[in-house]
Coordinates of C-alpha atoms in Angstrom, one line a residue:
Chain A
X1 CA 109.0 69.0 109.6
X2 CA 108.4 70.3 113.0
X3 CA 108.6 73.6 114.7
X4 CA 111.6 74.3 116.3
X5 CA 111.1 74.4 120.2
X6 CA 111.3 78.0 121.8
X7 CA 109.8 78.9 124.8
X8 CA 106.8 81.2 124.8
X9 CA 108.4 84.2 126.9
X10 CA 111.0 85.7 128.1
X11 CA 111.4 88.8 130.3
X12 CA 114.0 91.2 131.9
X13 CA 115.0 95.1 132.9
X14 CA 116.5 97.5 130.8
X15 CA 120.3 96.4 131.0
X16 CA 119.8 93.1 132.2
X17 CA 120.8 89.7 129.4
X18 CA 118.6 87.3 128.1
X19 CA 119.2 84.2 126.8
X20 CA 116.5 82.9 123.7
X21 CA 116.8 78.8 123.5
X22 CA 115.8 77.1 119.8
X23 CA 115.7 73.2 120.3
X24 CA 115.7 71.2 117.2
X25 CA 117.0 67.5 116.2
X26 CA 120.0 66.0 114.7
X27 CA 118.6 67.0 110.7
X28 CA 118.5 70.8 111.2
X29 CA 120.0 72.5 114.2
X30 CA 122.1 69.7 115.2
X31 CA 123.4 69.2 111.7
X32 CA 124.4 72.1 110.4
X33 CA 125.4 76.0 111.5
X34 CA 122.9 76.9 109.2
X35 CA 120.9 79.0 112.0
X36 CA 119.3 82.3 111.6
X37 CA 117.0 84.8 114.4
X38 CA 114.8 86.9 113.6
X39 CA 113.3 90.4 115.2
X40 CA 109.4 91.0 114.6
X41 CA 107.6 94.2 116.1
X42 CA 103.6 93.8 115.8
X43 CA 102.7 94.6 112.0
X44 CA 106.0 94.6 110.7
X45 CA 108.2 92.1 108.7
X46 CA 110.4 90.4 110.5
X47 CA 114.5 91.4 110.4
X48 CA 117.2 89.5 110.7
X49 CA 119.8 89.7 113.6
X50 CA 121.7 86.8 113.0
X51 CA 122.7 84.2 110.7
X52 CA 124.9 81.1 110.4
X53 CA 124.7 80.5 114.0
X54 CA 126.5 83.3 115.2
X55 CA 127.0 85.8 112.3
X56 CA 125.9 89.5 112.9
X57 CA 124.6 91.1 109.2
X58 CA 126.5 94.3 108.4
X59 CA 125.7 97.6 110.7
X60 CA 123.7 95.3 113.6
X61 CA 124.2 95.6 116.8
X62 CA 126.2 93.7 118.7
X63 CA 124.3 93.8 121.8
X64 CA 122.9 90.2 119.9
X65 CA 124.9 87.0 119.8
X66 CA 124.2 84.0 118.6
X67 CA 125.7 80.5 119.6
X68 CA 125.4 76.9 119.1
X69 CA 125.4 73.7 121.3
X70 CA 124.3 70.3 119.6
X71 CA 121.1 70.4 118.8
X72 CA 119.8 73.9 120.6
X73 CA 120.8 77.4 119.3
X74 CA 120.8 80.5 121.7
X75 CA 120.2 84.2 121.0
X76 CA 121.9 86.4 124.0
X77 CA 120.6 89.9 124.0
X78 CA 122.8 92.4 126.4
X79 CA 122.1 95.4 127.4
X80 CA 118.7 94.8 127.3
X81 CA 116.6 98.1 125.7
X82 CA 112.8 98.9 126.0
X83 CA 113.2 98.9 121.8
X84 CA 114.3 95.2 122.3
X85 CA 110.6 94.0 123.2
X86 CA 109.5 92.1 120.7
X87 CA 109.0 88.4 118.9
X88 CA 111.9 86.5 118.0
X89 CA 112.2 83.8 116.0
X90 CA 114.5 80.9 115.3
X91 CA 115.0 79.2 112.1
X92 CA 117.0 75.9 111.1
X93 CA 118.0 75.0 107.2
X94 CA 117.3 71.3 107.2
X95 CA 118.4 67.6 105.9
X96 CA 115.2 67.9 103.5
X97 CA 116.9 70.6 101.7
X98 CA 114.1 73.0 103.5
X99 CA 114.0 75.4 106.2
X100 CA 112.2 75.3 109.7
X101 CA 111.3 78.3 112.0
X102 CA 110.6 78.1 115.8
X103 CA 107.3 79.2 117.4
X104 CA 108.4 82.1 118.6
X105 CA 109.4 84.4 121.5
X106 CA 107.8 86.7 122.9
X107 CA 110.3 89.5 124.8
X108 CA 109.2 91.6 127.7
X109 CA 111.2 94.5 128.8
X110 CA 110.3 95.1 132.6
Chain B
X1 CA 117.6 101.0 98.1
X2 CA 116.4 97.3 98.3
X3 CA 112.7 97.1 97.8
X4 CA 110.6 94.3 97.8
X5 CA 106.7 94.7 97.1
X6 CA 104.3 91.9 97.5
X7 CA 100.6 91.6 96.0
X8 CA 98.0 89.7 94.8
X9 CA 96.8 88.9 98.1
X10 CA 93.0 88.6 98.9
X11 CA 89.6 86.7 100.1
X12 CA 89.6 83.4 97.6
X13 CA 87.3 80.4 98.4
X14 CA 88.5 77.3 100.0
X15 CA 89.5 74.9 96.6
X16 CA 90.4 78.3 94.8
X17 CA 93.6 80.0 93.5
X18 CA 95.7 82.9 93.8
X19 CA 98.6 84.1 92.3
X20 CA 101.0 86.6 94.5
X21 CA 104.0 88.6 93.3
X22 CA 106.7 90.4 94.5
X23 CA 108.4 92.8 92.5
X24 CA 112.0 93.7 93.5
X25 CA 113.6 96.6 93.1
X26 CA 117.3 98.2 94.3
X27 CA 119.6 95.1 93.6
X28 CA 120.2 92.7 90.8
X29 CA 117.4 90.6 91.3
X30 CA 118.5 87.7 88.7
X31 CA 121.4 86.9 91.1
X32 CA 119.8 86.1 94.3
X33 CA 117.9 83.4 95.7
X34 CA 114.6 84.3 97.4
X35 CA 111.9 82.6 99.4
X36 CA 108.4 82.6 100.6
X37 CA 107.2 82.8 104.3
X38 CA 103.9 83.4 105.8
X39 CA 102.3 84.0 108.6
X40 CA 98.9 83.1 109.9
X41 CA 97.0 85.7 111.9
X42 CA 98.4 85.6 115.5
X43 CA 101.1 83.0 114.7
X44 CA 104.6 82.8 113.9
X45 CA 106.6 82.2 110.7
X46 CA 106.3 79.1 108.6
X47 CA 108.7 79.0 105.5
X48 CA 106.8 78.3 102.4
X49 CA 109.2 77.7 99.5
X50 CA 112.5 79.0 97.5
X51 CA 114.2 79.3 93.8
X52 CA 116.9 79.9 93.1
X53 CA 118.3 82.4 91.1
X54 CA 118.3 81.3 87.5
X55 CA 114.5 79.6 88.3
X56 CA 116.0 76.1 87.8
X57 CA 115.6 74.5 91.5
X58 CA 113.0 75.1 93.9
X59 CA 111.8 73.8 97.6
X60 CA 108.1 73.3 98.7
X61 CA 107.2 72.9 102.3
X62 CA 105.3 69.8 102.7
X63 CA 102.1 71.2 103.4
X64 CA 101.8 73.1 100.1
X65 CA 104.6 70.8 97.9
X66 CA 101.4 70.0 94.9
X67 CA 99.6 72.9 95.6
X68 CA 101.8 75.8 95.5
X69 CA 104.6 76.8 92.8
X70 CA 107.1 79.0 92.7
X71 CA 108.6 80.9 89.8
X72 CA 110.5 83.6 88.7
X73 CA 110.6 86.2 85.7
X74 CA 114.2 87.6 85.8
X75 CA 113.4 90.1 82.9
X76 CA 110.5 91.9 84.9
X77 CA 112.7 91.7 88.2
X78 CA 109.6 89.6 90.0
X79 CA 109.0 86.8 92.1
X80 CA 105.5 84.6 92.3
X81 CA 103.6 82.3 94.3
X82 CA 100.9 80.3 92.3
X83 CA 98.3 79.5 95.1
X84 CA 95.8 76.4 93.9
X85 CA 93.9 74.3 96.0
X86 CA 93.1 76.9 99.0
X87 CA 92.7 75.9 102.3
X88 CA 91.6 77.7 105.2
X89 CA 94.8 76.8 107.1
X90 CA 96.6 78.2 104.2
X91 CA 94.9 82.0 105.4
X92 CA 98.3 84.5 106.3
X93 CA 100.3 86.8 105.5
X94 CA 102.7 85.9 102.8
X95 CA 105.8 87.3 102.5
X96 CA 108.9 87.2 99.8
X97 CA 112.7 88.0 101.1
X98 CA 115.7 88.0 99.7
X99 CA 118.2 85.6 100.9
X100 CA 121.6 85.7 99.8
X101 CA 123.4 83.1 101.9
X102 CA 121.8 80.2 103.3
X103 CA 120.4 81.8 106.6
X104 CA 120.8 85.4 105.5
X105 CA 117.6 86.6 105.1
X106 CA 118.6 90.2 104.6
X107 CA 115.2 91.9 102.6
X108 CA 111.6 91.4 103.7
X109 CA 108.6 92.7 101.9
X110 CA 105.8 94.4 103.6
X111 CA 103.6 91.1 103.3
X112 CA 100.1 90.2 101.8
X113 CA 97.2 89.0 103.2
X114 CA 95.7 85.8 101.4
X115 CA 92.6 84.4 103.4
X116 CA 90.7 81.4 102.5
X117 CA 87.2 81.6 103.4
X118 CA 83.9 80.9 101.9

């Protein structure tokens, strides 16, 4: 199973949006709204800011969204915060009854 | 409070084994699926594997399906990862979460290290 496509970086000012891309295929992304997108700061575990595509888990802010166009996923973040910088990831359930992640994000704030 | 703590992690020879847990804590463990990602040093996440929450079906990434197995003890609230046949590529953090719908991967442990060196 390969990665799911995401592009190395992405940067912008305090308050500006971003938009995080997550290309996959037809058997995960494409097939089901089965996507999740993760935060990581260095040395920590990685949290979850969305699930099913566009879900928000309990208490999270909704400066994220999540949405879903065939076969690539998008994480918006608004209002974009210097605590915001971070890796994000993407990840895809698939057709092989597994799940996939992307490569990873890296977020700048300017 | 939702804990998860993951050990067991450590140097181990290429061709040797390992056997990680993760003992849960905070939530009725026996009624949850949960998974194993890692992470190699500098890389992102790879999933690893899941069970679900009566033990009875599990998932292998190809790269470890053979090597790896997961398992469960729902009386002593833990989760494992028998490691055998050790490669160097398998060297990374390993961590267990909890994931209570398909994409919700609400709880993350603090990780262990496993490296594969001789």
């Amino acid at each position: 199973q390969s990665a799911l496509t995401q592009p190395a970086s992405v940067s912008g000012s305090p308050g500006q949006s971003i938009t995080i891309s997550c290309t996959g295929a037809s058997s995960d992304v494409g097939g089901y709204n089965h996507v999740s997108w993760f935060q990581q700061h260095p040395g920590k575990a990685p949290k979850v800011m969305i699930y099913d595509v566009s879900k928000r888990p309990s208490g999270f802010s909704n400066r994220f969204s999540g949405s879903k166009s065939g076969n690539t996923a998008s994480l918006t973040i608004s209002g974009l915060q210097a605590e915001d910088e971070a890796d994000y990831y993407c990840s895809s359930y698939t057709a092989s009854g597994t799940w996939v992640f992307g490569g990873g994000t890296k977020v700048t704030v300017l | 409070e939702v804990q998860l703590v993951e050990s067991g992690g450590g140097l181990v020879q290429p061709g040797g084994s390992l056997r990680l847990s993760c003992a849960a804590s905070g939530f009725t463990f026996r009624s949850y699926w949960m998974h194993w990602v890692r992470q190699a040093p500098g890389m992102g996440l790879v999933w690893v594997s899941r069970i679900s929450s009566d033990g009875s079906t599990t998932n292998y990434a190809d790269s470890v399906k053979g090597r790896f197995t997961i398992s469960r003890d729902n009386a002593k609230n833990t989760l494992y990862l028998q490691m055998n046949s050790l490669r160097a590529e398998d060297t990374a953090v390993y961590y267990c979460a909890r994931v209570p719908e398909t994409t919700l991967f609400d709880h993350w442990g603090q990780g262990t290290l496993v490296t594969v060196s001789s």
